[in-house]
Amino acid sequence: MSLLDGARGSLTELSRPERWVLGVSAAFALFLLAALLTGALGPTYFLFLVGLAGMYALLSFGLNAQWGFTGLINFSVAAFFGIGAYGSALMTADSSPIAGGFNPLVGLVVALVVAFVLALLIGIPTLRLRADYLAIASLGLAEVVRLIVLNERWLTNGSAGLRGIPSFFQGWPVLSTFPEAMPGLRLVVIPGSPILLETSFWQSLLNVMLVLTFAGVTYLVLRRAHRSPWGRVLRTIRSDEDLARALGKNTYSFKMQSFILGSLIMALAGVFYTHLNLYVGPGDLDPITTFYAWVAVILGGSGSNRGALFGGIVIVTIREGTRFLNDVALPIDPAPLRLLLIGVVIVAVMRYRPQGILPPQRELIWPSAVDGGGTPETPDSGVREQKGGGSNE
Amino acid sequence: LSTTDDGGDGSDGSDGGDGSDGGDGGDGSDGSDGGDGTDGDDGSDGGDTGPYQIGMVDSLTGSLSAFGERNQRGVDLALQRVNEVEIDGRELDLIVEDSESENQGGIAAAQKLVNQDGVPFLIGAVGSGVSLAIYESVVQDTDVVQLSQNSTGLNLTDFPGLLRMSPSGRSQSLALSNIISDDGYDEVAITYVNNDYGQSLTDAFVNAWEGDIAYNNPHDQEQQSYSGVISEMDSSGADAWLFITYQAEFATMVNEVYSSGYEAQFYGADSVSGDNVIENTPEGSMEGMKIVVPSAPVEEENYQSFADAFESEYDQQPTSWAAYAYDCVINAALAIQAADEFTGSALRDTVRRVSGPDGEEVTSFEAASQILADGGGPDDVDYQGVSGPIDFDENGDPVGFLQVLEVQDHAYEGIDFVEG
Amino acid sequence: MTVLGYLANGLVFSSIIVLGSIGLSLVYSIADFANFAHGDTMTIGAYAALVTFGAVGGLGGAVLGLPYGFFLALVVGIAVAAVVAVGTEKLIYEPLDVDSIGLLITSIGIAFIYRAVIQIRFGSDFTRFGIQPLRPIESLVPYGVRVTLHDVAIVGSAVVLVGGLHVLLQYTDLGRKMRAMADNPDLARVSGIRTKRVKLWTWVIGAGLAGAGGVFLGLFNQLSPRMGFNLLLVIFAAVILGGIGSVYGAMAGGFLIGMINQLTPFFSNVVEALPIWPGWLAAIVRGLISIEYANAIAFVIMVVVLLVRPNGIAGEGAT
Amino acid sequence: MSDDTTRPAGATDGSGPVLSLSGVDSGYGEVQVLDDLSIRLDPGEIVCLVGPNGAGKSTVLKTAFGMLTPWTGTVEYHGRDIGGMAPEEIVREGIGYVPQTDNVFGSLTIDENLRMGGVARDGGLDEVIETLYDRFPIIDRKRTAKAKTLSGGQRQVLAFARALVMEPDVLLIDEPSAGLAPNTADDVFEDVQEVNDMDTAILMVEQNVTKGLGISDRGYVLDQGTVRFEGTPEELLNDEEVSQLYLGG
Amino acid sequence: MSEGALPKQDAVLRVDDLQKSFGGLAATDHASFAVERGTITGLIGPNGAGKSTLFNLISGFYEPDGGTVEVNETDVTGMEPYQVADHGLIRTFQTPRKLEGMTVREAMLVGPRNQPGESFVKLFAAPGTVAERESTNLAEAERILEEFEIDHLATQPATDISGGQMKLVELARAMLAEPEVLLLDEPVAGVNPTLAKKLKDQIRRLNEQGTTFLLIEHDMEFVMDLADPIVVLDQGSVLTEGSPEEVRSDDRVIDAYLGGGT
Ligand SMILES: Nc1ncnc2c1ncn2[C@@H]1O[C@H](COP(=O)(O)OP(=O)(O)OP(=O)(O)O)[C@@H](O)[C@H]1O
Ligand SMILES: Nc1ncnc2c1ncn2[C@@H]1O[C@H](COP(=O)(O)OP(=O)(O)OP(=O)(O)O)[C@@H](O)[C@H]1O
Ligand SMILES: [Mg+2]
Ligand SMILES: [Mg+2]
């Protein structure tokens, strides 16, 4: 669904690779649909995967707003994700050592506020300096946050983690009881393999709605921001900060805005994660999340919002799709095979789609401004004019 | 495309309790003691002749992958045992998914097993944190039976619906506390691995310990050096050092203690023992160390045959992790055979009873399966596992035996048994 | 333990980090990306040495408590790491048409592949070289220094390797060519530098040193498929601290990080002794400067160093 | 790369051009810049390429120097086809190149920059470098300074000197006087002539047309990737149209 | 040194006793001069004389070791570049800056100052205003591109253009910022003479509309034609200043800079 959004407009306006991506996506979607209808893919599991993809999409939106827009190298994605997850969990969980029992909306707000403060704290000393400062400081920050969460038991419950977390809609009218209230459904598409939709399905459906709302709003905000003059300054900073400074842009302020925006989105992913999995522990702050967020952004195409969205989906497909490898009997130890396969897929994508799956559009100007002046260029060179010398007669 | 309402709660009102079907509003644990009636929906696959599929979440990669590997050996052996005999003529198929030793990975793995593969029985996971995460987010409101193979964290006790094969660490901690004070020490230095396992065992130990604690600090897993920790332990002045950690970390520490020339009496919880520790530490470096491990009485016949089979297969002594995983699979197979149908609620009912104290004590799957095949009910068998007698208490914890090992001539010798 | 003792431990650990960080830094500056497979390259070296040592055994005599066979294994470890890296460059990186961040992501994939292959071949459990660990050197114990001859061997070999590299960089054309390439690859070609060849040499040196680091890490501690990966974060910290892309900076950074890592207990002793006022602050500081925050402390110190010396400790290494 | 190489390899009899491009199409990625372009450089000549910005002058040099592979047509050096040969190999053949931008190693010292220019030399490096220092005192004064600290003009001189370390047979220079003070520019042009006097043929791109053409034997006017005019400097400078359109006259 | 060569009533830029050294080298050595409002002031001097350094000091990229810079009567010494720009002073770079991932006209649109669309809040609060200004800016950008004869490049990637074209984009972008004072560092180095002539007219026209220029250029024809007065810098300090004729006939200038040829 979201793919169509990114590639809307008539087919003819798409470049060849875009059409290719669209084709593959459509085929993939069809495949999933067929699997769902025939019962080969459990609907509840599917929704879980969609939720997960949404979560990764949020993470890569956040990182994209920092790295893709402005070139800020943030290695503490896991920390901001964790702050979101813990912020929300500490407010809402029964087992929270400090507060607990609040409405999840309170958790959401608290998580965002904490992420905001943290982003500010790390941004103030580092964003004035050279680009790699943020990289290293954030590497350190991630470790510090993880260790604090792990060791300060009075605050976070330490290694035991937090449980007893309510669903996000608890306390809301209608929605809080929606999954239980829904009848169990039994759909028979293919005789003999009925599809059962039970409470857990409805619960997952709610979760998916939630993440789609989060991701949808984020996407719309980022899309507008990206092609605005604001986004243009960020891209100028990414490529040549001195130039932006010479042109009178307060680059420090812009970098801070981009960093905070990205961090808030990451925290949002954490909030969702908390209410999806209903359990958070210090292990959730493992740097591997940062890893995967980066992979998602690059595979999707740095600087491109639809790429980031796509990257989220790709990551989940790679990580969870490889589980089906188990179904194929192989003569060697299957344990590390999945790791191997993930590695191979990453290398293969970089080999065959080096600029990412959906790189940013070549030109990003406020839409209504270019309406008269021709349509934005698409990313492939195939559509460019053939002769460099141009037509200046 | 037809849509039918299955009538929801109405149909299974018979058992009087709620929470049996689909986990409405549920505290799933209720289901365990009530004899749930049949569940009309899932009946359709009762007549199949294909294998019974159950699932397992294991640490195949990530920081606990060494444990996963040990589990895997026990699992393979157990599957051989089961499938030699078969369950009512059907094979047992175990789908193993990787948790990557992480909550996120574990939850995703369990999601796939439960909601995609539709397994009614889930073995998992290794780390206590991951087991709980899976329980909370996937299993809790469903019928699925979760049996953790390795989690010894104390707080699993608070979740009666979450069974485990390895006994709670509390009994180990109590035993250790007694052993250390019996040995005449009134001061101890502790270091523990900084996770749920290490933390909760240490907490239990500290509660039980009456003497002084000269040093008590965690260490991170998978560090390249622990010389900071051991030098601090040394300067704490305590002569009894307690290690609550994993083999790799412990082996590093032992080597560092040895090459730093420190001397102390070592004690350890289960996870520090293993052939690989013996192999990778110098002679004499752990002499006299005492370790408490949950185990079946090793002289018993079932353990012996398990150990023999294991040795002939893998050319090494089995570890307790292999034994746990072995027992998980056997227990699951028996529960399946004893249950009327292959559903979570039915298994939830039988899983405790086939190995529970009622019934005839048997020590192999074959023997137990025979009783069931001869018309015996779940209460007529009492499977005695290779890791212990496997009697789950009301909290889902097994009543385990603990064995006290001592390192003598750089090998483990059992010197004592303690009732859990 | 005395300060001297902590310093000695730090020196040993630093030697290993330094070997890792130099290679990472070299590859960073020449091949222009942060190689996330570097840690796993160390692992490869260690396992290659393990296999070799298993095959050749002790080979008679011994120096510094290490049988001759170990040194052969070391050489093989270095060679295999280098060969694997060169093969990867030829097969994977060279044909790629991506920018440096794309290469970085590719290297994550490569890291997964290396690790998976090792795990498939050797299993995930840890192991050690079959070399009897040693007791500390007696004559040093009274000073609170508890190191073994093996530790001396590690430091000694690291010094030799680093010294050799220094000579190579300063007194040979290759070193200068490498720096030229790091600066401006296009211009390097225009000047007649065979850049592909220089790049291959860079991989040989960088991966070779990593392989050596891996072998020493195995000797110092143990071997497991995740050994190198677990060290990666620290190595990265060292490289950035030294000033990205500067080889001498990487040496200094590796040295410092290794030291800080081992000195945490000492820091906490110092903090204990400090009269900090007010009381709550003292409590917080003491709570934070303790062993469970050892890694965090290393990172915080690193950030502080960077704030004071913006270009890393080696000065203007980075551009 | 070459479709018709009829000339025998190694024909260095001095009669034919040292360097010639014939019927060359070339460009970046899929963007074509050069369109059926032919130029030649005879032994001992200085040839100057002029034309508007973006005409493809730099692209000609890059194609001749192997930084770009000609799509069609041939690049011949002493009659041998070198189209598509890598620049690092072409240097060894005896062609030198001074790029228009990014033409020094910023983080290396002046001295190291010059040494880098001589990596493909067999010997006599130190002597050549000393003579170059003598010739360009402006860089002699800063031997151990990092090149990134040089002013724009100083860099230009350094880049020029770097290419001379190889004592090339043919020198390709992209806008040598850009950014140079008038007196320094004069010096550079003198140096170009001097280098040329030592039997080095020079193909030069220059926007300072008066001075550039002033020292040249022939000139080409490029526009939109093809040669529009060719002739002696006088012919070009005196042609009304050329002068109006391209030379700012 | 040559204080008082011109009446100093309305200096839009005043540099007073400015100093900057790198290591032992005094790149700017007690330099003082003023730029009168409405002039095109030339700044010439040998390579390495410190002209670009002076630009960096004025525009806030370098912190001076001593001395002051005033823009519009405000002391801007030590200010951040963007603050200096806020006081109406914009500079270009000698080596053109490349903007990756942008088309030429996008790269131009970075130029205008104080765009409403540069405020994150306004993007959502006042999209109409943003769109309106964006359209005007775009039209203006395309107009300038046309004047510079590079309109055909508008949708080309900003990195894939020739060296001279980059200089043109750099200059065009700075013009879009509509500063009061524009500092140009060798605007026509590498630009084709025919086009350079047209640029000269552009600069003159903008100047007539009120923009003050400070111009570094080695192309004597260009600078002598355009600028009055001309400041000559040598070894970091002002050697002399005056009208083109005065400068051209000054022996010291001929010696240090012009050489015998011209
Ligand atoms: N890297 C590149 N990728 C794509 N197109 C390019 C690239 N470099 C230059 N071009 C295009 O090729 C054409 C010719 O460029 P070239 O650099 O040869 O011009 P030139 O004649 O040297 O101009 P100038 O005098 O401005 O240096 C230009 O229109 C330019 O837009
Ligand atoms: N960042 C720096 N570090 C060290 N020295 C520098 C630095 N920038 C400039 N210099 C030195 O300061 C002097 C003045 O340089 P500047 O770039 O200002 O000269 P310029 O007058 O602009 O010359 P050109 O006309 O060649 O561009 C030169 O000798 C240069 O080497
Ligand atoms: Mg050019
Ligand atoms: Mg300059």
Coordinates of N, CA and C and ligand atoms in Angstrom, one line a residue, chain D residues 142 148-154 179, chain E residues 22 25 27 45-54 62 94 185-186 216 218, ligand 2:
Chain D
K142 N 58.7 26.7 0.3 CA 57.7 26.0 1.2 C 57.8 24.5 1.2
K148 N 48.0 21.8 1.3 CA 46.7 22.4 1.5 C 46.8 23.8 2.1
T149 N 48.0 24.2 2.6 CA 48.2 25.5 3.1 C 48.6 26.5 2.0
L150 N 48.8 26.0 0.8 CA 49.2 26.9 -0.3 C 48.0 27.8 -0.8
S151 N 48.4 28.9 -1.3 CA 47.4 29.8 -1.9 C 47.0 29.2 -3.3
G152 N 45.9 29.6 -3.8 CA 45.5 29.1 -5.1 C 46.5 29.1 -6.1
G153 N 47.2 30.2 -6.2 CA 48.2 30.3 -7.3 C 49.4 29.4 -7.0
Q154 N 49.8 29.3 -5.8 CA 51.0 28.4 -5.4 C 50.6 27.0 -5.8
G179 N 43.8 31.7 -12.1 CA 44.1 32.0 -10.7 C 45.5 32.5 -10.4
Chain E
F22 N 49.5 31.8 10.4 CA 49.4 30.3 10.4 C 50.9 29.9 10.8
L25 N 53.8 32.0 9.8 CA 53.6 32.9 8.6 C 52.4 33.8 8.9
A27 N 49.9 35.6 7.4 CA 49.1 35.6 6.2 C 48.4 36.9 6.0
G45 N 46.8 41.3 -5.8 CA 48.0 41.1 -5.1 C 48.6 39.7 -5.6
P46 N 49.8 39.5 -5.4 CA 50.5 38.3 -5.8 C 49.8 37.0 -5.2
N47 N 50.1 35.9 -5.8 CA 49.6 34.6 -5.2 C 50.2 34.5 -3.8
G48 N 49.3 34.2 -2.9 CA 49.8 34.0 -1.5 C 49.9 35.3 -0.7
A49 N 49.3 36.4 -1.3 CA 49.4 37.7 -0.6 C 48.5 37.7 0.6
G50 N 47.5 36.9 0.6 CA 46.6 36.9 1.8 C 45.2 37.4 1.4
K51 N 44.9 37.4 0.2 CA 43.6 37.9 -0.2 C 42.5 37.0 0.2
S52 N 42.6 35.7 0.0 CA 41.5 34.8 0.4 C 41.5 34.7 1.9
T53 N 42.6 34.8 2.5 CA 42.6 34.8 4.0 C 41.8 35.9 4.5
L54 N 42.0 37.1 3.9 CA 41.3 38.2 4.3 C 39.8 38.0 4.2
Y62 N 37.5 32.5 9.6 CA 38.7 32.5 10.5 C 38.5 33.5 11.6
Q94 N 37.0 30.7 -3.7 CA 37.9 30.7 -4.8 C 37.7 29.4 -5.6
D185 N 35.6 36.0 -4.9 CA 37.0 35.5 -4.9 C 37.3 35.0 -6.3
E186 N 37.9 35.7 -7.1 CA 38.2 35.3 -8.5 C 37.1 34.8 -9.3
I216 N 38.2 40.0 -5.7 CA 39.6 39.6 -6.0 C 39.6 39.0 -7.4
H218 N 42.6 38.1 -10.8 CA 43.9 38.3 -11.4 C 43.8 38.7 -12.8
Ligands
LIG2 N1 44.8 27.2 6.5 C1 46.0 27.6 6.3 N2 47.0 27.1 7.0 C2 48.3 27.5 6.8 N3 48.7 28.5 5.9 C3 47.7 29.0 5.2 C4 46.3 28.7 5.3 N4 45.6 29.4 4.5 C5 46.5 30.2 3.8 N5 47.7 30.0 4.2 C6 48.9 30.7 3.7 O1 48.7 32.1 3.8 C7 49.2 32.7 2.7 C8 48.0 33.5 2.0 O2 47.1 32.7 1.4 P1 45.8 33.1 0.6 O3 45.1 31.9 0.2 O4 45.1 34.1 1.4 O5 46.5 33.8 -0.7 P2 45.8 34.6 -1.9 O6 46.2 36.0 -1.8 O7 44.3 34.3 -1.9 O8 46.5 33.9 -3.1 P3 45.9 33.4 -4.5 O9 45.8 34.6 -5.4 O10 47.0 32.5 -5.0 O11 44.6 32.7 -4.2 C9 49.8 31.7 1.7 O12 51.1 31.7 1.9 C10 49.2 30.4 2.3 O13 50.1 29.4 2.1

